[in-house]
Amino acid sequence: MRAMSLRILAVLFLVGALLVTGCTTATTSGSGRAKLGEPSAADRREQLLADHIQLGMGYLGEGNRESARHHLLKALEVDSRSAGAHGGMALLFQLEREYELADAHFRKAISYDSDFTSVRNNYGVFLYRQGRYEEAYQQLEKAASDTTYSRRAQVYSSLGSTAARLNRLDQARDAWLKAISLNPRLTRPYIELASRYFNDGDYPRAKAYLDQYHQLHKATARSLWLGVKLEREFGNKDAEASQGLALRKLFPYSEEALEYKRWLAGEH
């Protein structure tokens, strides 16, 4: 009877938080023939790399930096050009305020995989926090161009803030509008747009965006102070006083509360 054709059967085993791929083995007739279905050395190496990166990032998310460092370094031993491992090391060094090392690992990650959007986004946010706004804008703009990226709305929100720092106000507004078109429940763009339109003297639009912000997010010192100024422009004294009282009660030591106090003092 003619032997049936051999098939490779994939079996997935759940080990903790990791998915480890294994294969059953099948042999041909004759003891000297090679087994089919066994992972190759390259496959095992790839899986080992993925496991170390996943463990490293998992530990990093839990705040266990030493375990994260161990696994990310192990990943780099497997592949020194791993963009994922370098991206993880960049985040680790960023947390440890080793900013030069973080920058170096971010640049390596992007040089090894220029299409690694999540790393490019993280690098853009890092650059923004370092005050390197032009560089941040370039990285975030590239990240935003990836239409498959799941956090694209957040990228546009960051892009808007970066553009504002560069005094590119039209680009900032457009980026924030794009952000909420992608994710209408993303809160930051609403307060940014409200502030932007207030500064432009477009008070009805500023009030509309501020109201949307308060529907999605609890009041902040910034939003209450903006609300006070908006209600003043509309001549609504009761609402102005109400938001001013909330500002002083909820955020008595905020810069906005001090500004409000000076504002009131200037009226007398």
Coordinates of C-alpha atoms in Angstrom, one line a residue:
M1 CA 0.0 0.0 0.0
R2 CA 1.4 3.4 -1.0
A3 CA 2.4 5.6 2.1
M4 CA 0.2 8.6 2.7
S5 CA 1.9 12.0 2.1
L6 CA 3.4 13.5 5.3
R7 CA 1.9 16.6 6.9
I8 CA 3.4 19.0 9.5
L9 CA 1.1 19.6 12.4
A10 CA 1.4 22.8 14.4
V11 CA 0.7 22.6 18.1
L12 CA 0.5 25.7 20.3
F13 CA 1.3 25.5 24.0
L14 CA 0.4 28.3 26.3
V15 CA 3.3 28.8 28.8
G16 CA 2.5 31.7 31.2
A17 CA 2.1 34.8 29.0
L18 CA 4.0 33.4 26.1
L19 CA 2.8 31.4 23.1
V20 CA 5.5 28.9 22.2
T21 CA 5.2 27.2 18.9
G22 CA 6.0 23.5 18.7
C23 CA 5.6 20.9 16.0
T24 CA 5.0 17.2 16.0
T25 CA 7.5 15.0 14.3
A26 CA 6.8 12.5 11.6
T27 CA 9.2 10.0 10.0
T28 CA 9.4 8.4 6.7
S29 CA 9.8 4.7 6.2
G30 CA 13.4 3.8 6.8
S31 CA 15.3 4.6 10.0
G32 CA 17.9 6.7 8.2
R33 CA 15.5 9.3 6.9
A34 CA 15.4 12.8 8.5
K35 CA 12.4 13.8 10.7
L36 CA 9.9 16.2 9.3
G37 CA 8.2 19.0 11.2
E38 CA 11.0 19.8 13.6
P39 CA 11.8 23.5 13.8
S40 CA 15.0 24.6 12.2
A41 CA 17.8 26.2 14.0
A42 CA 16.8 29.6 12.5
D43 CA 13.2 29.0 13.7
R44 CA 14.4 28.2 17.2
R45 CA 16.6 31.3 17.3
E46 CA 13.7 33.4 16.1
Q47 CA 11.4 32.0 18.8
L48 CA 14.0 32.5 21.5
L49 CA 14.5 36.1 20.4
A50 CA 10.7 36.8 20.5
D51 CA 10.4 35.1 23.9
H52 CA 13.1 37.2 25.5
I53 CA 11.7 40.5 24.0
Q54 CA 8.2 39.6 25.2
L55 CA 9.4 38.7 28.7
G56 CA 11.5 41.9 28.8
M57 CA 8.7 44.2 27.8
G58 CA 6.3 42.4 30.2
Y59 CA 8.6 42.9 33.1
L60 CA 9.2 46.5 32.1
G61 CA 5.5 47.1 32.1
E62 CA 5.3 45.6 35.6
G63 CA 8.1 47.9 36.8
N64 CA 10.6 45.0 37.3
R65 CA 13.5 46.7 35.6
E66 CA 16.2 44.1 36.5
S67 CA 14.3 41.2 35.0
A68 CA 13.4 43.4 32.0
R69 CA 17.1 44.2 31.5
H70 CA 18.1 40.5 31.8
H71 CA 15.8 39.4 29.1
L72 CA 16.4 42.3 26.7
L73 CA 20.1 41.8 27.0
K74 CA 19.6 38.1 26.3
A75 CA 17.6 39.1 23.2
L76 CA 20.5 41.2 22.0
E77 CA 22.8 38.3 22.5
V78 CA 20.6 36.3 20.2
D79 CA 20.4 39.2 17.7
S80 CA 22.4 42.3 18.2
R81 CA 20.4 44.0 15.4
S82 CA 17.0 43.3 16.9
A83 CA 14.9 46.5 16.6
G84 CA 12.5 45.2 19.3
A85 CA 15.2 44.6 21.8
H86 CA 16.8 48.0 21.2
G87 CA 13.4 49.7 21.5
G88 CA 12.9 48.0 24.8
M89 CA 16.4 49.0 26.1
A90 CA 15.6 52.6 25.0
L91 CA 12.5 52.6 27.2
L92 CA 14.4 51.1 30.1
F93 CA 17.1 53.7 30.0
Q94 CA 14.5 56.4 29.6
L95 CA 13.0 55.3 32.9
E96 CA 16.4 55.3 34.5
R97 CA 17.1 58.9 33.2
E98 CA 20.0 57.6 31.1
Y99 CA 18.9 59.8 28.3
E100 CA 22.0 59.5 26.0
L101 CA 21.8 55.7 26.2
A102 CA 18.1 55.8 25.5
D103 CA 18.6 58.0 22.5
A104 CA 21.3 55.7 21.2
H105 CA 19.1 52.6 21.4
F106 CA 16.1 54.4 19.8
R107 CA 18.3 55.3 16.9
K108 CA 19.6 51.8 16.5
A109 CA 16.1 50.4 16.6
I110 CA 14.9 52.7 13.8
S111 CA 18.1 52.1 11.8
Y112 CA 17.5 48.3 11.9
D113 CA 13.8 48.6 11.2
S114 CA 12.6 51.9 9.7
D115 CA 9.0 50.7 9.6
F116 CA 8.8 49.9 13.4
T117 CA 6.1 52.5 14.0
S118 CA 5.7 52.0 17.8
V119 CA 9.4 52.6 18.4
R120 CA 9.3 55.7 16.2
N121 CA 6.3 57.0 18.1
N122 CA 8.1 56.3 21.5
Y123 CA 11.2 58.0 20.2
G124 CA 9.1 61.1 19.1
V125 CA 7.6 61.3 22.6
F126 CA 11.0 60.9 24.1
L127 CA 12.4 63.8 22.0
Y128 CA 9.4 66.0 22.9
R129 CA 10.1 65.5 26.6
Q130 CA 13.8 66.4 25.9
G131 CA 12.7 69.7 24.3
R132 CA 14.0 68.5 20.9
Y133 CA 10.8 69.6 19.2
E134 CA 11.9 69.7 15.6
E135 CA 13.3 66.2 15.8
A136 CA 10.2 65.0 17.6
Y137 CA 8.0 66.4 14.9
Q138 CA 9.9 64.5 12.2
Q139 CA 9.6 61.2 14.0
L140 CA 5.9 61.7 14.9
E141 CA 5.0 62.8 11.4
K142 CA 6.5 59.6 10.0
A143 CA 4.7 57.5 12.7
A144 CA 1.4 59.2 11.8
S145 CA 1.8 58.2 8.2
D146 CA 1.4 54.5 9.1
T147 CA -2.4 54.0 8.5
T148 CA -2.2 50.5 10.0
Y149 CA -0.9 51.7 13.4
S150 CA -3.4 51.1 16.2
R151 CA -2.4 54.1 18.2
R152 CA -2.4 56.5 15.3
A153 CA -4.8 58.9 17.1
Q154 CA -2.4 59.3 20.0
V155 CA 0.4 60.0 17.5
Y156 CA -1.6 62.8 16.0
S157 CA -2.4 64.2 19.5
S158 CA 1.4 64.3 20.2
L159 CA 2.1 65.7 16.8
G160 CA -0.3 68.6 17.5
S161 CA 1.4 69.4 20.8
T162 CA 4.8 69.3 19.1
A163 CA 3.6 71.6 16.3
A164 CA 2.3 74.0 18.9
R165 CA 5.7 74.1 20.6
L166 CA 7.2 75.0 17.2
N167 CA 4.5 77.7 16.8
R168 CA 3.0 75.9 13.8
L169 CA -0.5 76.7 15.0
D170 CA -2.4 75.6 11.9
Q171 CA -0.6 72.3 11.8
A172 CA -1.3 71.8 15.5
R173 CA -5.0 72.4 15.0
D174 CA -5.1 70.1 12.0
A175 CA -3.3 67.3 13.9
W176 CA -5.7 67.6 16.9
L177 CA -8.7 67.5 14.7
K178 CA -7.3 64.4 12.9
A179 CA -6.7 62.8 16.3
I180 CA -10.4 63.1 17.4
S181 CA -11.6 62.0 13.9
L182 CA -9.7 58.8 14.5
N183 CA -10.7 58.4 18.1
P184 CA -13.5 60.7 19.3
R185 CA -13.0 59.6 22.9
L186 CA -9.4 60.8 23.1
T187 CA -9.6 63.6 25.5
R188 CA -6.4 65.7 25.2
P189 CA -7.1 67.1 21.7
Y190 CA -10.4 68.6 23.0
I191 CA -8.8 70.8 25.7
E192 CA -6.0 71.7 23.3
L193 CA -8.5 72.8 20.6
A194 CA -10.6 74.7 23.2
S195 CA -7.5 76.6 24.3
R196 CA -6.4 77.2 20.7
Y197 CA -9.8 78.6 19.6
F198 CA -10.0 80.7 22.8
N199 CA -6.7 82.3 22.0
D200 CA -8.0 83.0 18.4
G201 CA -11.1 84.7 19.8
D202 CA -13.4 82.0 18.5
Y203 CA -15.3 81.6 21.8
P204 CA -18.3 79.6 20.7
R205 CA -16.0 76.9 19.2
A206 CA -13.8 77.0 22.2
K207 CA -16.8 76.5 24.5
A208 CA -18.0 73.6 22.3
Y209 CA -14.7 71.8 22.6
L210 CA -14.3 72.5 26.3
D211 CA -17.8 71.0 26.9
Q212 CA -16.9 67.9 24.9
Y213 CA -13.7 67.6 27.0
H214 CA -15.7 67.8 30.3
Q215 CA -18.1 65.1 29.0
L216 CA -15.2 62.7 28.6
H217 CA -12.8 63.8 31.4
K218 CA -13.1 65.1 34.9
A219 CA -12.3 68.8 35.3
T220 CA -8.7 69.8 35.7
A221 CA -7.2 73.1 36.8
R222 CA -6.5 74.0 33.3
S223 CA -10.0 73.3 32.0
L224 CA -11.7 75.1 34.9
W225 CA -9.5 78.2 34.4
L226 CA -10.3 78.2 30.7
G227 CA -14.0 77.8 31.6
V228 CA -13.8 80.9 33.9
K229 CA -12.3 83.0 31.1
L230 CA -14.8 81.7 28.6
E231 CA -17.8 82.4 30.8
R232 CA -16.5 85.9 31.4
E233 CA -16.5 86.5 27.6
F234 CA -20.1 85.3 27.4
G235 CA -21.1 87.5 30.3
N236 CA -22.3 84.5 32.3
K237 CA -21.4 85.6 35.8
D238 CA -22.9 82.7 37.7
A239 CA -21.1 80.1 35.6
E240 CA -17.9 82.1 35.9
A241 CA -18.1 82.2 39.7
S242 CA -19.1 78.5 39.9
Q243 CA -16.1 77.4 37.9
G244 CA -13.8 79.8 39.8
L245 CA -15.0 78.3 43.1
A246 CA -14.4 74.8 41.8
L247 CA -10.9 75.8 40.7
R248 CA -10.0 77.2 44.1
K249 CA -11.5 74.3 46.0
L250 CA -10.2 71.4 43.9
F251 CA -6.9 72.8 42.9
P252 CA -5.9 75.4 45.5
Y253 CA -2.2 75.1 44.9
S254 CA -2.2 75.0 41.1
E255 CA -0.7 77.7 39.0
E256 CA -4.2 78.3 37.5
A257 CA -5.6 79.0 40.9
L258 CA -2.9 81.6 41.5
E259 CA -3.6 83.2 38.1
Y260 CA -7.3 83.3 39.0
K261 CA -6.5 84.9 42.4
R262 CA -4.4 87.6 40.7
W263 CA -7.1 88.1 38.1
L264 CA -9.7 88.8 40.7
A265 CA -7.3 91.1 42.6
G266 CA -6.7 93.1 39.5
E267 CA -10.4 93.9 39.3
H268 CA -10.4 95.8 42.6

